[in-house]
Amino acid sequence: MITTEILVIGAGPAGLMAAIHAAEAGAKVLLVERADRLGGQLIKQTHKFFGSKAEFAGERGMDIAEKLINQSSDISGITIWKNAVVLGIYPDGVVTISYEGAFCTARPKKIIIATGASEKTMAFPNNDLPGIYGAGAVQTLMNVHGVIPAKRILMIGAGNIGVIVAYQLLQAGVKVAGIVEAAPQVGGYRVHAAKLQRHGVPIYTSHSIQSAHGDSCLEGVTISKLDEQWQPIDGSEQYIAVDGLCLAVGLSPLTELLWQAGCEMKFAAELGGYVPLRDANMKTSHENIYVAGDVSGVEEASAAMVEGKLAGLYVASVLGHKKDSFTKEFQTAKSQLSALRSGPASVKICTGLSKVVLEEVG
Amino acid sequence: MRIVNHPILTFPKRDMVTFTLNGQTIEGIAGEPIAAALHAADVKVLRHSHGRHRPRGLFCAIGNCSSCLMTVDKIPNVRVCTEPLRAGMVVETQEGKGKIV
């Protein structure tokens, strides 16, 4: 049995920040990561981040990952386990973990769950053909492993991920046949959409995919135009020959451990699905379980980092590790989060949050 | 295919190893996910589903979705999107749920 003060589950942007800030305050942290490297999905983000300087604006996601990973390795209060999958959280406080293939148990005082999210798919005929990928999968293949997923790709979804990954496909030398978006306008950052248009990539707004075609692998896709009620217009079908289809249609939080531990959950479509109820300090309905990042509602990585910082600082303080600068740092992080959520693009996020964030306690 | 030129990223040359797919020899980079090596060799069909034997490939690439299960060194249901490649691995397209000996 391993004993630690804080167990942080997941070493993406939220988990790394939580571990760093809790350990800096003086807490002993065990940081477990299921993959064989730290950084979560930051490692494949080759684009520069928005936000303010405090959230590393202007830096590429992969460079932010490197900074946070180095920082977490330099702090003696953090023990890092890679290739470590958390299996369950039990009522007596014991957490079971498969670490490098061995069965381990830990008994932390507090747990911060930062497991992130997984990509959604879409219902259409032949949506299981090889050659149809989540947008994140394509980023992983290209930006982490240096492998091109297909020769010519159609992107579904013109939100931030759709436009960013479409541009990254061009950078990797893949032809982008177009971007299909059901809404009448592009949802992603203008700057990215404009880059694509300069490269002659057509953006099909008010369009949706009807079906995919192919024998053993994807060979083409039929799209059609949508009317004002978002219904396909008969006769508007067009066939696009592609060997790759990329779905950028959102993410849903990876909440299995929260359900299993008995945290109270609520459906908030704006946040990607079921998320845990929590207070403004990221504490769930479970006395010892906190959350940070996409598992508590899908947002940008910048917000995940700030949530991680909040959770890390707060949990450490609950355990008696309160820095002199705690109040100032904590309030600054809260203002950062409000600033990140103040734009018109964040209205949806705020609506979702209003359903699941309980009144601040204490 | 592998990326040769990229405006932001560099992919240093690394040692290639060989492994087999259904008996055929393929080259890949030691330590990269098996799925990356297969994609570099233009192999996209990784298994056939157990109900209708439909071809299935890679979907999430980070160990979430279980679309990429293959039989590796006789062990079925290996997520090849996260399983690192080693020299001499015996990789097979998985049929259905695979054979558990």
Short mmCIF file of C-alpha atoms in Angstrom, two decimals:
data_model
loop_
_atom_site.label_atom_id
_atom_site.label_comp_id
_atom_site.label_asym_id
_atom_site.label_seq_id
_atom_site.Cartn_x
_atom_site.Cartn_y
_atom_site.Cartn_z
CA MET A 1 0.00 0.00 0.00
CA ILE A 2 1.37 3.39 -1.07
CA THR A 3 0.52 6.34 1.11
CA THR A 4 0.46 9.86 -0.24
CA GLU A 5 -1.33 13.07 0.61
CA ILE A 6 -2.71 13.77 -2.84
CA LEU A 7 -3.24 11.42 -5.75
CA VAL A 8 -3.54 13.21 -9.09
CA ILE A 9 -5.01 11.02 -11.83
CA GLY A 10 -3.95 12.11 -15.31
CA ALA A 11 -0.88 14.14 -16.31
CA GLY A 12 -2.34 16.38 -18.99
CA PRO A 13 -2.52 20.17 -18.64
CA ALA A 14 -4.91 20.02 -15.65
CA GLY A 15 -3.21 17.19 -13.78
CA LEU A 16 0.31 18.58 -14.25
CA MET A 17 -0.72 22.02 -12.99
CA ALA A 18 -2.59 20.48 -10.04
CA ALA A 19 0.43 18.37 -9.07
CA ILE A 20 2.89 21.25 -9.47
CA HIS A 21 0.89 23.74 -7.42
CA ALA A 22 -0.01 21.26 -4.68
CA ALA A 23 3.60 20.12 -4.35
CA GLU A 24 4.95 23.67 -4.43
CA ALA A 25 2.71 24.41 -1.45
CA GLY A 26 4.34 21.53 0.38
CA ALA A 27 2.04 18.56 -0.23
CA LYS A 28 3.27 15.07 -1.16
CA VAL A 29 1.77 14.16 -4.53
CA LEU A 30 1.54 10.91 -6.47
CA LEU A 31 0.91 11.76 -10.13
CA VAL A 32 -0.28 8.79 -12.20
CA GLU A 33 -0.52 8.77 -15.97
CA ARG A 34 -1.91 5.96 -18.10
CA ALA A 35 0.31 6.74 -21.12
CA ASP A 36 4.06 6.17 -21.36
CA ARG A 37 4.69 9.92 -21.38
CA LEU A 38 3.37 12.97 -19.57
CA GLY A 39 1.62 15.95 -21.12
CA GLY A 40 -1.70 14.44 -22.18
CA GLN A 41 -2.94 15.90 -25.45
CA LEU A 42 -0.79 19.03 -25.18
CA ILE A 43 2.06 17.12 -26.79
CA LYS A 44 0.34 17.14 -30.18
CA GLN A 45 -0.71 20.80 -30.17
CA THR A 46 1.67 22.44 -32.62
CA HIS A 47 -0.32 25.69 -32.75
CA LYS A 48 0.14 28.72 -30.54
CA PHE A 49 -2.32 29.23 -27.70
CA PHE A 50 -4.59 32.19 -27.12
CA GLY A 51 -5.48 33.70 -23.76
CA SER A 52 -3.20 35.78 -21.58
CA LYS A 53 0.45 35.41 -20.68
CA ALA A 54 -0.48 33.62 -17.45
CA GLU A 55 -1.88 30.76 -19.54
CA PHE A 56 1.18 30.69 -21.83
CA ALA A 57 -0.53 32.58 -24.69
CA GLY A 58 1.62 32.77 -27.82
CA GLU A 59 3.35 29.48 -27.01
CA ARG A 60 2.76 26.18 -28.78
CA GLY A 61 0.91 23.51 -26.78
CA MET A 62 3.78 21.06 -27.16
CA ASP A 63 6.24 23.60 -25.73
CA ILE A 64 3.91 24.29 -22.78
CA ALA A 65 3.81 20.53 -22.19
CA GLU A 66 7.59 20.39 -22.08
CA LYS A 67 7.73 23.25 -19.56
CA LEU A 68 5.16 21.67 -17.27
CA ILE A 69 6.75 18.23 -17.54
CA ASN A 70 10.18 19.63 -16.63
CA GLN A 71 8.68 21.59 -13.76
CA SER A 72 6.89 18.52 -12.38
CA SER A 73 10.07 16.44 -12.59
CA ASP A 74 12.07 19.08 -10.73
CA ILE A 75 9.83 19.19 -7.67
CA SER A 76 10.81 16.59 -5.10
CA GLY A 77 7.29 16.43 -3.64
CA ILE A 78 5.92 14.79 -6.79
CA THR A 79 6.26 11.07 -7.45
CA ILE A 80 5.51 10.28 -11.08
CA TRP A 81 4.12 6.97 -12.31
CA LYS A 82 3.79 6.49 -16.06
CA ASN A 83 2.07 3.47 -17.61
CA ALA A 84 -0.20 3.58 -14.57
CA VAL A 85 -3.93 2.99 -15.03
CA VAL A 86 -6.25 3.67 -12.11
CA LEU A 87 -8.65 0.75 -11.86
CA GLY A 88 -10.99 1.77 -9.08
CA ILE A 89 -11.64 4.02 -6.08
CA TYR A 90 -13.11 2.15 -3.12
CA PRO A 91 -15.36 3.36 -0.26
CA ASP A 92 -12.55 2.80 2.29
CA GLY A 93 -10.36 5.24 0.39
CA VAL A 94 -8.17 2.64 -1.30
CA VAL A 95 -7.32 3.24 -4.95
CA THR A 96 -6.22 0.32 -7.12
CA ILE A 97 -3.70 0.96 -9.88
CA SER A 98 -2.11 -1.14 -12.59
CA TYR A 99 1.45 0.24 -12.69
CA GLU A 100 3.84 -1.10 -15.32
CA GLY A 101 1.62 -4.19 -15.40
CA ALA A 102 1.75 -4.78 -11.62
CA PHE A 103 -1.25 -4.46 -9.30
CA CYS A 104 -0.75 -1.72 -6.71
CA THR A 105 -2.88 -0.08 -4.06
CA ALA A 106 -2.68 3.46 -2.74
CA ARG A 107 -4.42 5.28 0.07
CA PRO A 108 -4.34 9.02 -0.62
CA LYS A 109 -5.94 11.60 1.65
CA LYS A 110 -7.37 13.49 -1.31
CA ILE A 111 -7.77 12.68 -5.00
CA ILE A 112 -7.76 15.09 -7.94
CA ILE A 113 -9.26 13.46 -11.02
CA ALA A 114 -7.97 14.99 -14.26
CA THR A 115 -8.66 12.24 -16.78
CA GLY A 116 -9.63 14.49 -19.67
CA ALA A 117 -12.08 13.62 -22.44
CA SER A 118 -12.52 11.35 -25.43
CA GLU A 119 -13.57 12.16 -28.96
CA LYS A 120 -17.16 11.82 -30.06
CA THR A 121 -18.20 10.08 -33.23
CA MET A 122 -21.27 10.68 -35.42
CA ALA A 123 -24.06 8.43 -36.66
CA PHE A 124 -24.06 7.91 -40.45
CA PRO A 125 -23.92 4.81 -42.68
CA ASN A 126 -20.44 3.22 -42.76
CA ASN A 127 -19.09 5.43 -39.99
CA ASP A 128 -16.89 2.52 -38.89
CA LEU A 129 -14.81 2.27 -42.09
CA PRO A 130 -11.04 2.37 -41.63
CA GLY A 131 -9.90 5.83 -42.71
CA ILE A 132 -12.44 7.60 -40.48
CA TYR A 133 -10.66 9.17 -37.53
CA GLY A 134 -11.24 11.50 -34.66
CA ALA A 135 -9.48 14.81 -35.29
CA GLY A 136 -7.28 14.20 -32.26
CA ALA A 137 -6.19 10.85 -33.66
CA VAL A 138 -4.99 12.53 -36.82
CA GLN A 139 -3.05 15.06 -34.73
CA THR A 140 -1.45 12.24 -32.74
CA LEU A 141 -0.43 10.35 -35.86
CA MET A 142 1.02 13.42 -37.59
CA ASN A 143 2.39 15.59 -34.82
CA VAL A 144 3.59 12.97 -32.35
CA HIS A 145 4.51 10.04 -34.58
CA GLY A 146 5.24 11.79 -37.88
CA VAL A 147 2.89 9.61 -39.88
CA ILE A 148 0.43 10.89 -42.49
CA PRO A 149 -3.03 9.38 -41.95
CA ALA A 150 -4.31 9.70 -45.56
CA LYS A 151 -3.60 11.48 -48.85
CA ARG A 152 -6.78 13.53 -49.06
CA ILE A 153 -8.98 14.29 -46.08
CA LEU A 154 -12.38 15.83 -45.48
CA MET A 155 -12.91 17.49 -42.11
CA ILE A 156 -16.28 17.40 -40.34
CA GLY A 157 -16.73 20.30 -37.93
CA ALA A 158 -15.48 23.88 -38.21
CA GLY A 159 -15.05 24.51 -34.51
CA ASN A 160 -11.59 25.28 -33.13
CA ILE A 161 -10.37 21.70 -33.37
CA GLY A 162 -11.68 21.30 -36.93
CA VAL A 163 -10.01 24.41 -38.32
CA ILE A 164 -6.77 23.92 -36.38
CA VAL A 165 -6.33 20.27 -37.37
CA ALA A 166 -7.26 21.03 -40.99
CA TYR A 167 -4.42 23.56 -41.09
CA GLN A 168 -2.05 21.09 -39.43
CA LEU A 169 -2.96 18.55 -42.13
CA LEU A 170 -1.85 21.06 -44.77
CA GLN A 171 1.40 21.60 -42.87
CA ALA A 172 2.02 17.84 -42.95
CA GLY A 173 1.50 17.77 -46.71
CA VAL A 174 -1.99 16.25 -46.74
CA LYS A 175 -4.60 17.60 -49.16
CA VAL A 176 -7.70 18.92 -47.39
CA ALA A 177 -10.78 18.41 -49.55
CA GLY A 178 -12.85 20.77 -47.43
CA ILE A 179 -14.47 21.40 -44.08
CA VAL A 180 -18.10 20.51 -43.53
CA GLU A 181 -20.03 22.42 -40.87
CA ALA A 182 -23.70 21.93 -40.02
CA ALA A 183 -24.06 25.44 -38.57
CA PRO A 184 -24.49 28.39 -40.94
CA GLN A 185 -21.14 29.84 -39.81
CA VAL A 186 -17.66 28.78 -38.78
CA GLY A 187 -17.42 28.26 -35.01
CA GLY A 188 -13.63 28.18 -34.72
CA TYR A 189 -11.18 31.06 -34.42
CA ARG A 190 -11.34 33.34 -37.47
CA VAL A 191 -7.57 33.48 -37.78
CA HIS A 192 -7.38 29.73 -38.43
CA ALA A 193 -10.37 29.67 -40.79
CA ALA A 194 -8.85 32.54 -42.77
CA LYS A 195 -5.56 30.65 -43.19
CA LEU A 196 -7.48 27.72 -44.67
CA GLN A 197 -9.37 29.94 -47.06
CA ARG A 198 -6.08 31.45 -48.24
CA HIS A 199 -4.97 27.90 -49.08
CA GLY A 200 -8.13 27.39 -51.11
CA VAL A 201 -9.79 24.93 -48.75
CA PRO A 202 -13.57 25.13 -49.25
CA ILE A 203 -15.71 25.47 -46.12
CA TYR A 204 -19.16 23.97 -46.57
CA THR A 205 -21.33 25.69 -43.96
CA SER A 206 -24.95 24.46 -43.54
CA HIS A 207 -23.78 21.06 -44.79
CA SER A 208 -23.57 17.67 -43.18
CA ILE A 209 -22.28 14.21 -43.97
CA GLN A 210 -24.88 11.73 -45.22
CA SER A 211 -22.79 8.58 -45.67
CA ALA A 212 -19.33 7.19 -46.15
CA HIS A 213 -18.41 4.80 -48.93
CA GLY A 214 -15.74 2.20 -49.41
CA ASP A 215 -15.09 -1.50 -49.57
CA SER A 216 -12.45 -2.29 -46.96
CA CYS A 217 -11.33 1.32 -46.45
CA LEU A 218 -12.87 4.75 -46.95
CA GLU A 219 -13.02 5.85 -50.60
CA GLY A 220 -15.47 8.75 -50.52
CA VAL A 221 -18.15 10.63 -48.67
CA THR A 222 -21.56 12.02 -49.59
CA ILE A 223 -22.45 15.39 -48.08
CA SER A 224 -25.59 17.41 -48.51
CA LYS A 225 -26.83 20.89 -47.80
CA LEU A 226 -29.02 21.53 -44.76
CA ASP A 227 -32.13 23.71 -44.64
CA GLU A 228 -32.90 26.20 -41.88
CA GLN A 229 -34.18 23.37 -39.68
CA TRP A 230 -30.84 21.57 -40.19
CA GLN A 231 -32.54 18.90 -42.34
CA PRO A 232 -30.80 17.59 -45.50
CA ILE A 233 -32.14 19.09 -48.71
CA ASP A 234 -33.09 16.46 -51.30
CA GLY A 235 -31.06 16.68 -54.47
CA SER A 236 -28.23 18.66 -52.86
CA GLU A 237 -26.04 15.58 -52.35
CA GLN A 238 -22.48 15.70 -53.58
CA TYR A 239 -19.82 13.01 -53.60
CA ILE A 240 -16.30 13.85 -52.48
CA ALA A 241 -13.54 11.32 -53.12
CA VAL A 242 -11.30 11.07 -50.05
CA ASP A 243 -9.30 8.34 -48.35
CA GLY A 244 -9.55 10.04 -44.97
CA LEU A 245 -12.38 11.56 -42.95
CA CYS A 246 -11.71 13.48 -39.81
CA LEU A 247 -14.44 14.00 -37.20
CA ALA A 248 -14.09 17.15 -35.10
CA VAL A 249 -17.53 16.99 -33.53
CA GLY A 250 -16.71 17.45 -29.88
CA LEU A 251 -15.49 15.53 -26.90
CA SER A 252 -17.09 13.89 -23.92
CA PRO A 253 -15.57 13.82 -20.42
CA LEU A 254 -13.88 10.58 -19.32
CA THR A 255 -15.90 10.25 -16.12
CA GLU A 256 -15.79 6.50 -15.38
CA LEU A 257 -13.84 6.91 -12.14
CA LEU A 258 -16.21 9.62 -10.91
CA TRP A 259 -19.26 7.44 -11.53
CA GLN A 260 -17.55 4.49 -9.93
CA ALA A 261 -16.62 6.49 -6.83
CA GLY A 262 -20.24 7.61 -6.45
CA CYS A 263 -19.81 11.32 -7.24
CA GLU A 264 -23.06 13.07 -8.07
CA MET A 265 -23.22 13.59 -11.84
CA LYS A 266 -25.36 15.79 -14.06
CA PHE A 267 -25.88 15.98 -17.81
CA ALA A 268 -24.77 19.26 -19.35
CA ALA A 269 -24.70 19.07 -23.16
CA GLU A 270 -22.78 22.37 -23.22
CA LEU A 271 -19.91 20.69 -21.36
CA GLY A 272 -19.85 17.53 -23.48
CA GLY A 273 -22.07 15.16 -21.47
CA TYR A 274 -22.26 13.98 -17.87
CA VAL A 275 -20.02 15.96 -15.54
CA PRO A 276 -19.64 15.96 -11.76
CA LEU A 277 -21.43 18.53 -9.63
CA ARG A 278 -18.77 20.54 -7.80
CA ASP A 279 -18.19 23.74 -5.93
CA ALA A 280 -16.07 26.66 -7.05
CA ASN A 281 -13.00 25.01 -5.46
CA MET A 282 -13.39 21.99 -7.77
CA LYS A 283 -14.63 19.69 -4.99
CA THR A 284 -17.19 17.07 -6.04
CA SER A 285 -20.02 15.68 -3.88
CA HIS A 286 -17.43 13.20 -2.54
CA GLU A 287 -15.59 14.57 0.48
CA ASN A 288 -12.14 13.59 -0.84
CA ILE A 289 -12.52 13.85 -4.61
CA TYR A 290 -11.76 16.94 -6.66
CA VAL A 291 -11.74 17.46 -10.43
CA ALA A 292 -9.90 19.63 -12.94
CA GLY A 293 -9.82 20.00 -16.71
CA ASP A 294 -11.98 18.39 -19.40
CA VAL A 295 -13.33 15.65 -17.10
CA SER A 296 -15.28 18.40 -15.34
CA GLY A 297 -16.53 19.89 -18.63
CA VAL A 298 -14.88 20.16 -22.05
CA GLU A 299 -13.12 23.50 -22.54
CA GLU A 300 -9.81 24.78 -23.91
CA ALA A 301 -6.51 23.54 -22.47
CA SER A 302 -5.91 27.04 -21.06
CA ALA A 303 -8.95 26.67 -18.78
CA ALA A 304 -7.85 23.14 -17.84
CA MET A 305 -4.48 24.47 -16.67
CA VAL A 306 -6.07 27.14 -14.48
CA GLU A 307 -8.55 24.65 -13.01
CA GLY A 308 -5.64 22.37 -12.23
CA LYS A 309 -3.86 25.20 -10.45
CA LEU A 310 -7.00 26.03 -8.43
CA ALA A 311 -7.58 22.41 -7.44
CA GLY A 312 -3.91 21.87 -6.56
CA LEU A 313 -3.66 25.01 -4.42
CA TYR A 314 -6.97 24.37 -2.69
CA VAL A 315 -6.47 20.69 -1.91
CA ALA A 316 -3.00 21.40 -0.53
CA SER A 317 -4.47 24.13 1.70
CA VAL A 318 -7.16 21.77 3.00
CA LEU A 319 -4.35 19.42 4.05
CA GLY A 320 -2.62 22.21 5.93
CA HIS A 321 -0.16 23.28 3.25
CA LYS A 322 -1.10 26.90 2.83
CA LYS A 323 1.46 29.17 1.25
CA ASP A 324 1.64 32.76 2.52
CA SER A 325 0.63 33.84 -0.95
CA PHE A 326 -2.31 31.39 -1.07
CA THR A 327 -5.17 33.90 -1.02
CA LYS A 328 -3.54 36.08 -3.65
CA GLU A 329 -2.63 33.19 -5.97
CA PHE A 330 -6.02 31.56 -5.55
CA GLN A 331 -7.93 34.73 -6.34
CA THR A 332 -5.67 35.48 -9.31
CA ALA A 333 -6.39 32.01 -10.72
CA LYS A 334 -10.12 32.54 -10.26
CA SER A 335 -9.95 35.87 -12.11
CA GLN A 336 -7.92 34.21 -14.89
CA LEU A 337 -10.64 31.61 -15.28
CA SER A 338 -13.36 34.27 -15.41
CA ALA A 339 -11.39 36.17 -18.04
CA LEU A 340 -10.98 33.03 -20.16
CA ARG A 341 -14.74 32.47 -19.96
CA SER A 342 -15.78 36.04 -20.67
CA GLY A 343 -15.78 36.02 -24.48
CA PRO A 344 -18.82 35.45 -26.70
CA ALA A 345 -17.44 31.99 -27.55
CA SER A 346 -17.75 31.02 -23.88
CA VAL A 347 -21.47 31.68 -23.47
CA LYS A 348 -22.20 27.99 -23.99
CA ILE A 349 -19.57 26.94 -21.43
CA CYS A 350 -20.98 29.36 -18.86
CA THR A 351 -24.52 28.06 -19.41
CA GLY A 352 -23.23 24.54 -18.79
CA LEU A 353 -21.27 25.57 -15.73
CA SER A 354 -24.30 27.30 -14.22
CA LYS A 355 -25.97 23.87 -14.09
CA VAL A 356 -23.17 22.03 -12.31
CA VAL A 357 -21.20 24.47 -10.17
CA LEU A 358 -22.73 24.65 -6.71
CA GLU A 359 -22.62 27.67 -4.45
CA GLU A 360 -19.16 28.25 -3.11
CA VAL A 361 -18.72 26.62 0.27
CA GLY A 362 -16.17 27.88 2.77
CA MET B 1 3.62 7.43 -45.29
CA ARG B 2 5.94 9.31 -43.03
CA ILE B 3 6.27 13.09 -42.93
CA VAL B 4 9.55 14.22 -44.46
CA ASN B 5 9.36 18.00 -44.34
CA HIS B 6 7.35 19.94 -41.79
CA PRO B 7 7.39 23.69 -41.08
CA ILE B 8 7.36 23.24 -37.28
CA LEU B 9 8.30 19.70 -36.40
CA THR B 10 11.42 17.68 -36.99
CA PHE B 11 11.41 13.91 -36.94
CA PRO B 12 14.97 12.72 -36.41
CA LYS B 13 15.97 9.52 -38.15
CA ARG B 14 15.61 6.60 -35.80
CA ASP B 15 16.49 2.92 -35.88
CA MET B 16 14.15 0.78 -37.89
CA VAL B 17 13.17 -2.69 -36.75
CA THR B 18 11.19 -5.39 -38.50
CA PHE B 19 8.01 -7.14 -37.40
CA THR B 20 5.42 -9.22 -39.20
CA LEU B 21 1.80 -8.56 -40.11
CA ASN B 22 -0.04 -11.78 -40.98
CA GLY B 23 3.33 -13.30 -41.85
CA GLN B 24 4.51 -10.44 -44.06
CA THR B 25 7.60 -8.50 -42.94
CA ILE B 26 7.15 -4.77 -42.28
CA GLU B 27 9.55 -2.12 -41.00
CA GLY B 28 8.77 0.32 -38.22
CA ILE B 29 10.45 2.48 -35.60
CA ALA B 30 11.15 0.75 -32.29
CA GLY B 31 8.97 2.25 -29.56
CA GLU B 32 6.41 3.92 -31.79
CA PRO B 33 2.85 2.57 -31.46
CA ILE B 34 2.26 -0.49 -33.64
CA ALA B 35 -0.60 1.42 -35.30
CA ALA B 36 1.78 4.21 -36.37
CA ALA B 37 4.11 1.69 -38.01
CA LEU B 38 1.16 0.06 -39.78
CA HIS B 39 -0.15 3.41 -41.01
CA ALA B 40 3.31 4.34 -42.26
CA ALA B 41 3.16 1.11 -44.29
CA ASP B 42 -0.35 2.09 -45.51
CA VAL B 43 -2.11 -0.68 -43.54
CA LYS B 44 -5.44 0.60 -42.25
CA VAL B 45 -7.59 -2.50 -41.66
CA LEU B 46 -6.64 -3.69 -38.20
CA ARG B 47 -9.44 -6.12 -37.35
CA HIS B 48 -12.87 -7.38 -38.40
CA SER B 49 -15.83 -6.92 -36.06
CA HIS B 50 -17.30 -9.97 -34.36
CA GLY B 51 -20.90 -9.50 -35.50
CA ARG B 52 -20.78 -8.59 -39.16
CA HIS B 53 -17.06 -8.98 -39.80
CA ARG B 54 -16.78 -5.34 -40.82
CA PRO B 55 -13.29 -3.92 -41.29
CA ARG B 56 -12.20 -1.65 -38.46
CA GLY B 57 -9.28 0.73 -38.16
CA LEU B 58 -7.79 3.35 -35.91
CA PHE B 59 -10.17 5.93 -34.46
CA CYS B 60 -8.88 7.74 -31.37
CA ALA B 61 -5.15 6.82 -31.35
CA ILE B 62 -4.79 7.35 -27.58
CA GLY B 63 -6.25 4.23 -25.99
CA ASN B 64 -9.82 5.38 -25.41
CA CYS B 65 -12.02 3.69 -27.99
CA SER B 66 -10.92 0.07 -28.61
CA SER B 67 -11.40 0.32 -32.38
CA CYS B 68 -7.81 -0.82 -33.05
CA LEU B 69 -7.69 -4.18 -31.25
CA MET B 70 -5.26 -6.64 -32.86
CA THR B 71 -3.61 -9.90 -31.93
CA VAL B 72 0.02 -9.30 -30.97
CA ASP B 73 2.37 -12.18 -30.14
CA LYS B 74 -0.72 -14.41 -29.86
CA ILE B 75 -2.37 -12.09 -27.32
CA PRO B 76 -5.75 -10.83 -28.61
CA ASN B 77 -7.36 -7.42 -27.99
CA VAL B 78 -4.14 -5.41 -27.83
CA ARG B 79 -4.73 -1.68 -28.37
CA VAL B 80 -2.15 -1.12 -31.08
CA CYS B 81 -2.57 2.67 -30.90
CA THR B 82 -0.67 2.68 -27.61
CA GLU B 83 1.31 -0.58 -27.66
CA PRO B 84 4.97 0.18 -28.43
CA LEU B 85 6.57 -1.67 -31.34
CA ARG B 86 9.42 -4.05 -30.64
CA ALA B 87 11.62 -5.95 -33.09
CA GLY B 88 10.23 -9.32 -34.10
CA MET B 89 6.65 -8.75 -32.97
CA VAL B 90 4.08 -11.03 -34.58
CA VAL B 91 1.05 -8.89 -35.39
CA GLU B 92 -2.17 -10.33 -36.79
CA THR B 93 -5.39 -8.80 -38.08
CA GLN B 94 -7.89 -9.77 -35.39
CA GLU B 95 -11.04 -11.65 -36.35
CA GLY B 96 -13.93 -10.99 -33.99
CA LYS B 97 -13.02 -11.23 -30.35
CA GLY B 98 -9.78 -13.07 -31.06
CA LYS B 99 -8.74 -16.46 -29.79
CA ILE B 100 -8.02 -16.67 -26.10
CA VAL B 101 -5.96 -19.82 -25.71
#
